[in-house]
């Protein structure tokens, strides 16, 4: 087995596009993050792109889109030692790894670093959408909402992923809207009370998230309602696989997603290096 570090996204795409697109459910994070970079390179840092080869065939990949951790969803277990050694040489500033638990934990262990499990999530896929009933109405966000979306994204990250690096959240939301992502808002008496994002379909796959309801508006069903709106938007855009991740430490959200039509698929874990 050998590994190739790709200097350009074009080179990586040529080697992996068909492979990643053939399994968009497992490769959801890589597909959406690389699509974002492909369509808005000026706003992103250059990605780390590695392919693993055996007998001339690509058998796996390892991707990182700074400042986020490595994505190990397509990393073969047989390649973790090679991957960990190579990653240490070419990307020593990487903060950690995320992916299906077996793969991400194997990579974290192979690095020899001290690490902490920062997040455990369950991946879900839509079967049949069952929108809940809730007071209020919905609308899709526009450029006029970017300040609110930026503040809510910052609050979401602080609550759900406290290890996440600081980033200009308002500008990120402006870029996300410009790239055609679907930002749904649930509104009560003209005031937004919940927010959910659906990624633009890629290889027939859309991922819902973040989903955020400010603390003062929780326990009214707004999160479920706005998640259903974002899901409907994704289906209307032609998505055939609608996915989302729910924090396993939050049993309420996991039960809500199942009630509106999502079924559990796999457990993912995120590990960050201790310094």
PDB file of C-alpha atoms in Angstrom:
ATOM      1  CA  UNK A   1       0.000   0.000   0.000  1.00  0.00           C
ATOM      2  CA  UNK A   2       1.145   3.532  -0.737  1.00  0.00           C
ATOM      3  CA  UNK A   3      -0.238   7.024  -0.295  1.00  0.00           C
ATOM      4  CA  UNK A   4      -0.405  10.091  -2.515  1.00  0.00           C
ATOM      5  CA  UNK A   5      -0.671  13.640  -1.204  1.00  0.00           C
ATOM      6  CA  UNK A   6      -2.537  15.735  -3.760  1.00  0.00           C
ATOM      7  CA  UNK A   7      -1.390  19.292  -4.359  1.00  0.00           C
ATOM      8  CA  UNK A   8      -4.688  20.341  -5.934  1.00  0.00           C
ATOM      9  CA  UNK A   9      -8.354  19.551  -5.521  1.00  0.00           C
ATOM     10  CA  UNK A  10      -8.489  18.856  -9.272  1.00  0.00           C
ATOM     11  CA  UNK A  11      -5.957  16.051  -8.884  1.00  0.00           C
ATOM     12  CA  UNK A  12      -7.827  14.597  -5.902  1.00  0.00           C
ATOM     13  CA  UNK A  13     -11.160  14.819  -7.752  1.00  0.00           C
ATOM     14  CA  UNK A  14      -9.756  12.972 -10.739  1.00  0.00           C
ATOM     15  CA  UNK A  15      -8.748  10.081  -8.484  1.00  0.00           C
ATOM     16  CA  UNK A  16     -11.703   9.977  -6.089  1.00  0.00           C
ATOM     17  CA  UNK A  17     -14.848  11.641  -7.430  1.00  0.00           C
ATOM     18  CA  UNK A  18     -16.523   8.443  -8.597  1.00  0.00           C
ATOM     19  CA  UNK A  19     -15.480   6.593  -5.438  1.00  0.00           C
ATOM     20  CA  UNK A  20     -16.828   9.183  -2.998  1.00  0.00           C
ATOM     21  CA  UNK A  21     -20.007   9.799  -4.993  1.00  0.00           C
ATOM     22  CA  UNK A  22     -20.774   6.076  -5.104  1.00  0.00           C
ATOM     23  CA  UNK A  23     -21.359   6.135  -1.320  1.00  0.00           C
ATOM     24  CA  UNK A  24     -22.635   9.640  -0.526  1.00  0.00           C
ATOM     25  CA  UNK A  25     -24.112   8.586   2.817  1.00  0.00           C
ATOM     26  CA  UNK A  26     -20.789   7.506   4.298  1.00  0.00           C
ATOM     27  CA  UNK A  27     -18.850  10.265   2.547  1.00  0.00           C
ATOM     28  CA  UNK A  28     -21.311  13.045   3.331  1.00  0.00           C
ATOM     29  CA  UNK A  29     -18.856  15.318   5.167  1.00  0.00           C
ATOM     30  CA  UNK A  30     -16.124  15.117   2.531  1.00  0.00           C
ATOM     31  CA  UNK A  31     -18.559  15.614  -0.333  1.00  0.00           C
ATOM     32  CA  UNK A  32     -20.180  18.712   1.149  1.00  0.00           C
ATOM     33  CA  UNK A  33     -17.012  20.341   2.452  1.00  0.00           C
ATOM     34  CA  UNK A  34     -15.095  19.797  -0.783  1.00  0.00           C
ATOM     35  CA  UNK A  35     -18.047  21.059  -2.822  1.00  0.00           C
ATOM     36  CA  UNK A  36     -17.965  24.250  -0.753  1.00  0.00           C
ATOM     37  CA  UNK A  37     -14.243  24.712  -1.412  1.00  0.00           C
ATOM     38  CA  UNK A  38     -14.664  23.911  -5.094  1.00  0.00           C
ATOM     39  CA  UNK A  39     -17.282  26.610  -5.527  1.00  0.00           C
ATOM     40  CA  UNK A  40     -15.786  29.237  -3.225  1.00  0.00           C
ATOM     41  CA  UNK A  41     -12.007  28.721  -3.097  1.00  0.00           C
ATOM     42  CA  UNK A  42     -11.252  32.321  -2.147  1.00  0.00           C
ATOM     43  CA  UNK A  43     -13.002  31.948   1.216  1.00  0.00           C
ATOM     44  CA  UNK A  44     -11.357  28.664   2.259  1.00  0.00           C
ATOM     45  CA  UNK A  45      -7.937  27.433   3.339  1.00  0.00           C
ATOM     46  CA  UNK A  46      -6.306  24.834   1.067  1.00  0.00           C
ATOM     47  CA  UNK A  47      -7.455  21.320   2.027  1.00  0.00           C
ATOM     48  CA  UNK A  48      -5.241  18.367   2.927  1.00  0.00           C
ATOM     49  CA  UNK A  49      -6.021  15.599   0.437  1.00  0.00           C
ATOM     50  CA  UNK A  50      -4.563  12.077   0.638  1.00  0.00           C
ATOM     51  CA  UNK A  51      -5.407   8.929  -1.308  1.00  0.00           C
ATOM     52  CA  UNK A  52      -4.354   5.380  -0.476  1.00  0.00           C
ATOM     53  CA  UNK A  53      -3.530   2.916  -3.236  1.00  0.00           C
ATOM     54  CA  UNK A  54      -3.126  -0.829  -3.512  1.00  0.00           C
ATOM     55  CA  UNK A  55      -2.277  -2.637  -6.744  1.00  0.00           C
ATOM     56  CA  UNK A  56      -2.925   0.572  -8.655  1.00  0.00           C
ATOM     57  CA  UNK A  57      -6.426   1.099  -7.237  1.00  0.00           C
ATOM     58  CA  UNK A  58      -7.604   3.810  -4.865  1.00  0.00           C
ATOM     59  CA  UNK A  59      -8.776   2.015  -1.725  1.00  0.00           C
ATOM     60  CA  UNK A  60      -9.411   5.004   0.544  1.00  0.00           C
ATOM     61  CA  UNK A  61      -8.958   8.667   1.331  1.00  0.00           C
ATOM     62  CA  UNK A  62      -8.170  11.037   4.183  1.00  0.00           C
ATOM     63  CA  UNK A  63      -9.325  14.642   3.956  1.00  0.00           C
ATOM     64  CA  UNK A  64      -8.965  17.730   6.102  1.00  0.00           C
ATOM     65  CA  UNK A  65     -10.513  21.130   5.443  1.00  0.00           C
ATOM     66  CA  UNK A  66      -8.711  23.520   7.837  1.00  0.00           C
ATOM     67  CA  UNK A  67      -9.323  24.544  10.526  1.00  0.00           C
ATOM     68  CA  UNK A  68     -11.390  21.384  11.118  1.00  0.00           C
ATOM     69  CA  UNK A  69     -10.202  17.851  12.047  1.00  0.00           C
ATOM     70  CA  UNK A  70      -9.324  15.088   9.618  1.00  0.00           C
ATOM     71  CA  UNK A  71     -12.275  13.232   8.078  1.00  0.00           C
ATOM     72  CA  UNK A  72     -11.769   9.480   8.359  1.00  0.00           C
ATOM     73  CA  UNK A  73     -15.032   8.147   6.902  1.00  0.00           C
ATOM     74  CA  UNK A  74     -13.215   6.707   3.863  1.00  0.00           C
ATOM     75  CA  UNK A  75      -9.995   5.706   5.660  1.00  0.00           C
ATOM     76  CA  UNK A  76      -9.411   1.925   5.479  1.00  0.00           C
ATOM     77  CA  UNK A  77      -8.445   0.355   8.795  1.00  0.00           C
ATOM     78  CA  UNK A  78      -5.490  -1.225   7.017  1.00  0.00           C
ATOM     79  CA  UNK A  79      -4.151   2.258   6.242  1.00  0.00           C
ATOM     80  CA  UNK A  80      -4.384   3.924   9.663  1.00  0.00           C
ATOM     81  CA  UNK A  81      -0.692   3.521  10.555  1.00  0.00           C
ATOM     82  CA  UNK A  82       0.411   4.873   7.187  1.00  0.00           C
ATOM     83  CA  UNK A  83      -2.129   7.677   7.415  1.00  0.00           C
ATOM     84  CA  UNK A  84      -1.137   8.712  10.938  1.00  0.00           C
ATOM     85  CA  UNK A  85       2.551   8.842  10.089  1.00  0.00           C
ATOM     86  CA  UNK A  86       1.974  10.818   6.906  1.00  0.00           C
ATOM     87  CA  UNK A  87      -0.445  13.227   8.582  1.00  0.00           C
ATOM     88  CA  UNK A  88       2.095  14.010  11.291  1.00  0.00           C
ATOM     89  CA  UNK A  89       4.631  14.995   8.640  1.00  0.00           C
ATOM     90  CA  UNK A  90       2.506  17.075   6.299  1.00  0.00           C
ATOM     91  CA  UNK A  91      -0.109  18.501   8.665  1.00  0.00           C
ATOM     92  CA  UNK A  92       1.258  18.692  12.236  1.00  0.00           C
ATOM     93  CA  UNK A  93      -1.232  21.418  13.173  1.00  0.00           C
ATOM     94  CA  UNK A  94      -4.313  19.243  12.603  1.00  0.00           C
ATOM     95  CA  UNK A  95      -6.473  19.355  15.752  1.00  0.00           C
ATOM     96  CA  UNK A  96      -8.007  15.881  15.610  1.00  0.00           C
ATOM     97  CA  UNK A  97     -10.158  13.471  13.620  1.00  0.00           C
ATOM     98  CA  UNK A  98     -13.846  12.715  13.047  1.00  0.00           C
ATOM     99  CA  UNK A  99     -15.707   9.886  11.342  1.00  0.00           C
ATOM    100  CA  UNK A 100     -17.424   6.556  11.985  1.00  0.00           C
ATOM    101  CA  UNK A 101     -16.222   5.474  15.414  1.00  0.00           C
ATOM    102  CA  UNK A 102     -14.121   2.465  14.419  1.00  0.00           C
ATOM    103  CA  UNK A 103     -12.184   4.432  11.812  1.00  0.00           C
ATOM    104  CA  UNK A 104     -11.747   7.695  13.709  1.00  0.00           C
ATOM    105  CA  UNK A 105     -10.719   5.960  16.927  1.00  0.00           C
ATOM    106  CA  UNK A 106      -8.249   3.728  15.074  1.00  0.00           C
ATOM    107  CA  UNK A 107      -6.650   6.795  13.477  1.00  0.00           C
ATOM    108  CA  UNK A 108      -6.548   8.671  16.803  1.00  0.00           C
ATOM    109  CA  UNK A 109      -4.873   5.703  18.476  1.00  0.00           C
ATOM    110  CA  UNK A 110      -2.362   5.298  15.640  1.00  0.00           C
ATOM    111  CA  UNK A 111      -1.136   8.890  16.041  1.00  0.00           C
ATOM    112  CA  UNK A 112       0.219   8.089  19.498  1.00  0.00           C
ATOM    113  CA  UNK A 113      -1.149  11.424  20.713  1.00  0.00           C
ATOM    114  CA  UNK A 114      -3.157  11.989  23.854  1.00  0.00           C
ATOM    115  CA  UNK A 115      -6.712  12.719  22.813  1.00  0.00           C
ATOM    116  CA  UNK A 116     -10.150  13.370  24.183  1.00  0.00           C
ATOM    117  CA  UNK A 117     -13.484  12.284  22.752  1.00  0.00           C
ATOM    118  CA  UNK A 118     -15.195  15.606  22.183  1.00  0.00           C
ATOM    119  CA  UNK A 119     -18.374  14.525  20.432  1.00  0.00           C
ATOM    120  CA  UNK A 120     -20.318  11.324  19.774  1.00  0.00           C
ATOM    121  CA  UNK A 121     -23.082  11.506  17.212  1.00  0.00           C
ATOM    122  CA  UNK A 122     -25.533   9.208  15.494  1.00  0.00           C
ATOM    123  CA  UNK A 123     -26.012   9.466  11.761  1.00  0.00           C
ATOM    124  CA  UNK A 124     -29.617   9.380  10.524  1.00  0.00           C
ATOM    125  CA  UNK A 125     -31.213   9.080   7.086  1.00  0.00           C
ATOM    126  CA  UNK A 126     -34.712  10.150   6.128  1.00  0.00           C
ATOM    127  CA  UNK A 127     -37.281   7.490   5.321  1.00  0.00           C
ATOM    128  CA  UNK A 128     -40.645   9.293   5.033  1.00  0.00           C
ATOM    129  CA  UNK A 129     -40.929  12.868   6.244  1.00  0.00           C
ATOM    130  CA  UNK A 130     -43.575  13.367   8.948  1.00  0.00           C
ATOM    131  CA  UNK A 131     -43.713  17.114   9.651  1.00  0.00           C
ATOM    132  CA  UNK A 132     -44.786  17.899  13.239  1.00  0.00           C
ATOM    133  CA  UNK A 133     -47.369  20.441  14.222  1.00  0.00           C
ATOM    134  CA  UNK A 134     -46.117  23.571  15.975  1.00  0.00           C
ATOM    135  CA  UNK A 135     -47.302  27.108  16.413  1.00  0.00           C
ATOM    136  CA  UNK A 136     -45.852  29.616  13.963  1.00  0.00           C
ATOM    137  CA  UNK A 137     -44.794  29.682  10.340  1.00  0.00           C
ATOM    138  CA  UNK A 138     -41.633  29.159   8.337  1.00  0.00           C
ATOM    139  CA  UNK A 139     -39.601  31.006   5.754  1.00  0.00           C
ATOM    140  CA  UNK A 140     -36.226  30.668   4.075  1.00  0.00           C
ATOM    141  CA  UNK A 141     -33.527  33.044   5.272  1.00  0.00           C
ATOM    142  CA  UNK A 142     -32.116  35.787   3.045  1.00  0.00           C
ATOM    143  CA  UNK A 143     -29.141  38.118   3.037  1.00  0.00           C
ATOM    144  CA  UNK A 144     -31.047  40.311   5.495  1.00  0.00           C
ATOM    145  CA  UNK A 145     -30.731  37.546   8.105  1.00  0.00           C
ATOM    146  CA  UNK A 146     -26.953  37.054   8.040  1.00  0.00           C
ATOM    147  CA  UNK A 147     -26.263  38.869  11.319  1.00  0.00           C
ATOM    148  CA  UNK A 148     -28.805  36.694  13.130  1.00  0.00           C
ATOM    149  CA  UNK A 149     -27.529  33.522  11.458  1.00  0.00           C
ATOM    150  CA  UNK A 150     -23.948  34.419  12.330  1.00  0.00           C
ATOM    151  CA  UNK A 151     -24.860  34.942  15.985  1.00  0.00           C
ATOM    152  CA  UNK A 152     -26.802  31.686  16.111  1.00  0.00           C
ATOM    153  CA  UNK A 153     -24.007  29.727  14.434  1.00  0.00           C
ATOM    154  CA  UNK A 154     -21.546  31.092  16.987  1.00  0.00           C
ATOM    155  CA  UNK A 155     -23.897  30.118  19.819  1.00  0.00           C
ATOM    156  CA  UNK A 156     -24.435  26.658  18.313  1.00  0.00           C
ATOM    157  CA  UNK A 157     -20.704  25.972  18.033  1.00  0.00           C
ATOM    158  CA  UNK A 158     -20.044  27.243  21.546  1.00  0.00           C
ATOM    159  CA  UNK A 159     -22.673  24.875  22.907  1.00  0.00           C
ATOM    160  CA  UNK A 160     -22.207  21.812  20.694  1.00  0.00           C
ATOM    161  CA  UNK A 161     -18.521  21.921  19.703  1.00  0.00           C
ATOM    162  CA  UNK A 162     -16.633  24.062  22.256  1.00  0.00           C
ATOM    163  CA  UNK A 163     -13.299  22.902  20.805  1.00  0.00           C
ATOM    164  CA  UNK A 164     -14.189  24.422  17.421  1.00  0.00           C
ATOM    165  CA  UNK A 165     -11.751  27.099  16.254  1.00  0.00           C
ATOM    166  CA  UNK A 166     -12.892  30.692  16.190  1.00  0.00           C
ATOM    167  CA  UNK A 167     -14.207  31.734  12.778  1.00  0.00           C
ATOM    168  CA  UNK A 168     -15.993  34.744  11.243  1.00  0.00           C
ATOM    169  CA  UNK A 169     -19.457  33.254  11.533  1.00  0.00           C
ATOM    170  CA  UNK A 170     -21.419  36.081   9.918  1.00  0.00           C
ATOM    171  CA  UNK A 171     -19.279  36.027   6.795  1.00  0.00           C
ATOM    172  CA  UNK A 172     -19.542  32.229   6.713  1.00  0.00           C
ATOM    173  CA  UNK A 173     -23.326  32.533   6.697  1.00  0.00           C
ATOM    174  CA  UNK A 174     -23.225  35.099   3.903  1.00  0.00           C
ATOM    175  CA  UNK A 175     -21.083  32.740   1.839  1.00  0.00           C
ATOM    176  CA  UNK A 176     -23.365  29.801   2.628  1.00  0.00           C
ATOM    177  CA  UNK A 177     -26.421  31.676   1.358  1.00  0.00           C
ATOM    178  CA  UNK A 178     -24.535  32.776  -1.751  1.00  0.00           C
ATOM    179  CA  UNK A 179     -23.578  29.153  -2.479  1.00  0.00           C
ATOM    180  CA  UNK A 180     -27.226  28.096  -2.408  1.00  0.00           C
ATOM    181  CA  UNK A 181     -27.530  26.290   0.923  1.00  0.00           C
ATOM    182  CA  UNK A 182     -31.036  26.240   2.357  1.00  0.00           C
ATOM    183  CA  UNK A 183     -31.396  28.156   5.631  1.00  0.00           C
ATOM    184  CA  UNK A 184     -34.861  27.637   7.126  1.00  0.00           C
ATOM    185  CA  UNK A 185     -36.288  29.779   9.915  1.00  0.00           C
ATOM    186  CA  UNK A 186     -39.248  29.089  12.166  1.00  0.00           C
ATOM    187  CA  UNK A 187     -41.053  32.307  12.997  1.00  0.00           C
ATOM    188  CA  UNK A 188     -43.457  33.328  15.762  1.00  0.00           C
ATOM    189  CA  UNK A 189     -45.222  36.697  15.383  1.00  0.00           C
ATOM    190  CA  UNK A 190     -42.558  37.851  12.944  1.00  0.00           C
ATOM    191  CA  UNK A 191     -39.636  36.826  15.184  1.00  0.00           C
ATOM    192  CA  UNK A 192     -37.334  33.910  14.192  1.00  0.00           C
ATOM    193  CA  UNK A 193     -37.177  31.337  16.992  1.00  0.00           C
ATOM    194  CA  UNK A 194     -35.330  28.393  15.381  1.00  0.00           C
ATOM    195  CA  UNK A 195     -33.003  27.687  12.473  1.00  0.00           C
ATOM    196  CA  UNK A 196     -31.971  24.678  10.386  1.00  0.00           C
ATOM    197  CA  UNK A 197     -29.622  24.401   7.410  1.00  0.00           C
ATOM    198  CA  UNK A 198     -29.750  21.964   4.490  1.00  0.00           C
ATOM    199  CA  UNK A 199     -26.699  21.602   2.284  1.00  0.00           C
ATOM    200  CA  UNK A 200     -27.051  21.900  -1.475  1.00  0.00           C
ATOM    201  CA  UNK A 201     -27.535  18.365  -2.884  1.00  0.00           C
ATOM    202  CA  UNK A 202     -24.287  16.664  -3.871  1.00  0.00           C
ATOM    203  CA  UNK A 203     -24.352  13.187  -5.478  1.00  0.00           C
ATOM    204  CA  UNK A 204     -28.046  13.118  -4.511  1.00  0.00           C
ATOM    205  CA  UNK A 205     -27.217  13.679  -0.839  1.00  0.00           C
ATOM    206  CA  UNK A 206     -28.142  16.565   1.441  1.00  0.00           C
ATOM    207  CA  UNK A 207     -27.188  16.939   5.089  1.00  0.00           C
ATOM    208  CA  UNK A 208     -29.265  18.859   7.627  1.00  0.00           C
ATOM    209  CA  UNK A 209     -27.306  20.881  10.178  1.00  0.00           C
ATOM    210  CA  UNK A 210     -26.744  22.922  12.161  1.00  0.00           C
ATOM    211  CA  UNK A 211     -30.138  22.949  13.841  1.00  0.00           C
ATOM    212  CA  UNK A 212     -30.386  25.572  16.568  1.00  0.00           C
ATOM    213  CA  UNK A 213     -33.075  26.938  18.859  1.00  0.00           C
ATOM    214  CA  UNK A 214     -32.094  29.641  21.364  1.00  0.00           C
ATOM    215  CA  UNK A 215     -32.587  28.474  24.980  1.00  0.00           C
ATOM    216  CA  UNK A 216     -35.525  30.808  25.601  1.00  0.00           C
ATOM    217  CA  UNK A 217     -37.485  29.227  22.727  1.00  0.00           C
ATOM    218  CA  UNK A 218     -36.854  25.555  23.451  1.00  0.00           C
ATOM    219  CA  UNK A 219     -39.391  22.862  24.373  1.00  0.00           C
ATOM    220  CA  UNK A 220     -42.054  24.159  22.021  1.00  0.00           C
ATOM    221  CA  UNK A 221     -41.339  21.894  19.036  1.00  0.00           C
ATOM    222  CA  UNK A 222     -39.731  24.645  16.961  1.00  0.00           C
ATOM    223  CA  UNK A 223     -36.511  22.675  16.334  1.00  0.00           C
ATOM    224  CA  UNK A 224     -38.426  19.710  14.970  1.00  0.00           C
ATOM    225  CA  UNK A 225     -40.618  21.974  12.871  1.00  0.00           C
ATOM    226  CA  UNK A 226     -37.739  23.887  11.301  1.00  0.00           C
ATOM    227  CA  UNK A 227     -35.806  20.644  10.692  1.00  0.00           C
ATOM    228  CA  UNK A 228     -38.787  19.352   8.730  1.00  0.00           C
ATOM    229  CA  UNK A 229     -38.886  22.581   6.708  1.00  0.00           C
ATOM    230  CA  UNK A 230     -35.188  22.275   5.818  1.00  0.00           C
ATOM    231  CA  UNK A 231     -35.750  18.622   4.917  1.00  0.00           C
ATOM    232  CA  UNK A 232     -38.649  19.495   2.639  1.00  0.00           C
ATOM    233  CA  UNK A 233     -36.491  22.142   0.960  1.00  0.00           C
ATOM    234  CA  UNK A 234     -33.791  19.511   0.347  1.00  0.00           C
ATOM    235  CA  UNK A 235     -36.290  17.074  -1.166  1.00  0.00           C
ATOM    236  CA  UNK A 236     -37.622  19.831  -3.408  1.00  0.00           C
ATOM    237  CA  UNK A 237     -34.063  20.454  -4.598  1.00  0.00           C
ATOM    238  CA  UNK A 238     -33.863  16.820  -5.746  1.00  0.00           C
ATOM    239  CA  UNK A 239     -32.103  15.163  -2.817  1.00  0.00           C
ATOM    240  CA  UNK A 240     -32.560  11.397  -2.622  1.00  0.00           C
ATOM    241  CA  UNK A 241     -30.596  10.884   0.628  1.00  0.00           C
ATOM    242  CA  UNK A 242     -31.322  13.396   3.391  1.00  0.00           C
ATOM    243  CA  UNK A 243     -28.975  12.901   6.341  1.00  0.00           C
ATOM    244  CA  UNK A 244     -28.297  14.468   9.698  1.00  0.00           C
ATOM    245  CA  UNK A 245     -26.192  13.909  12.802  1.00  0.00           C
ATOM    246  CA  UNK A 246     -27.536  14.110  16.351  1.00  0.00           C
ATOM    247  CA  UNK A 247     -25.445  14.380  19.513  1.00  0.00           C
ATOM    248  CA  UNK A 248     -25.891  11.157  21.471  1.00  0.00           C
ATOM    249  CA  UNK A 249     -25.606  13.165  24.685  1.00  0.00           C
ATOM    250  CA  UNK A 250     -28.935  14.773  23.755  1.00  0.00           C
ATOM    251  CA  UNK A 251     -31.623  12.046  23.807  1.00  0.00           C
ATOM    252  CA  UNK A 252     -34.344  14.609  23.121  1.00  0.00           C
ATOM    253  CA  UNK A 253     -33.004  15.577  19.711  1.00  0.00           C
ATOM    254  CA  UNK A 254     -32.427  11.936  18.786  1.00  0.00           C
ATOM    255  CA  UNK A 255     -36.044  11.057  19.571  1.00  0.00           C
ATOM    256  CA  UNK A 256     -37.349  14.147  17.743  1.00  0.00           C
ATOM    257  CA  UNK A 257     -35.526  13.282  14.522  1.00  0.00           C
ATOM    258  CA  UNK A 258     -36.876   9.753  14.597  1.00  0.00           C
ATOM    259  CA  UNK A 259     -40.417  11.067  15.074  1.00  0.00           C
ATOM    260  CA  UNK A 260     -40.182  13.213  11.940  1.00  0.00           C
ATOM    261  CA  UNK A 261     -38.998  10.322   9.796  1.00  0.00           C
ATOM    262  CA  UNK A 262     -35.253   9.742  10.258  1.00  0.00           C
ATOM    263  CA  UNK A 263     -33.792   6.291  10.965  1.00  0.00           C
ATOM    264  CA  UNK A 264     -30.428   5.643  12.683  1.00  0.00           C
ATOM    265  CA  UNK A 265     -27.556   4.370  10.539  1.00  0.00           C
ATOM    266  CA  UNK A 266     -24.185   4.583  12.291  1.00  0.00           C
ATOM    267  CA  UNK A 267     -22.356   6.135  15.238  1.00  0.00           C
ATOM    268  CA  UNK A 268     -19.586   8.663  14.669  1.00  0.00           C
ATOM    269  CA  UNK A 269     -16.995   9.987  17.112  1.00  0.00           C
ATOM    270  CA  UNK A 270     -14.788  13.066  17.086  1.00  0.00           C
ATOM    271  CA  UNK A 271     -11.431  13.108  18.845  1.00  0.00           C
ATOM    272  CA  UNK A 272      -9.288  16.205  19.530  1.00  0.00           C
ATOM    273  CA  UNK A 273      -5.649  16.088  20.484  1.00  0.00           C
ATOM    274  CA  UNK A 274      -4.694  17.209  23.982  1.00  0.00           C
ATOM    275  CA  UNK A 275      -1.994  19.872  24.221  1.00  0.00           C
TER     276      UNK A 275
END
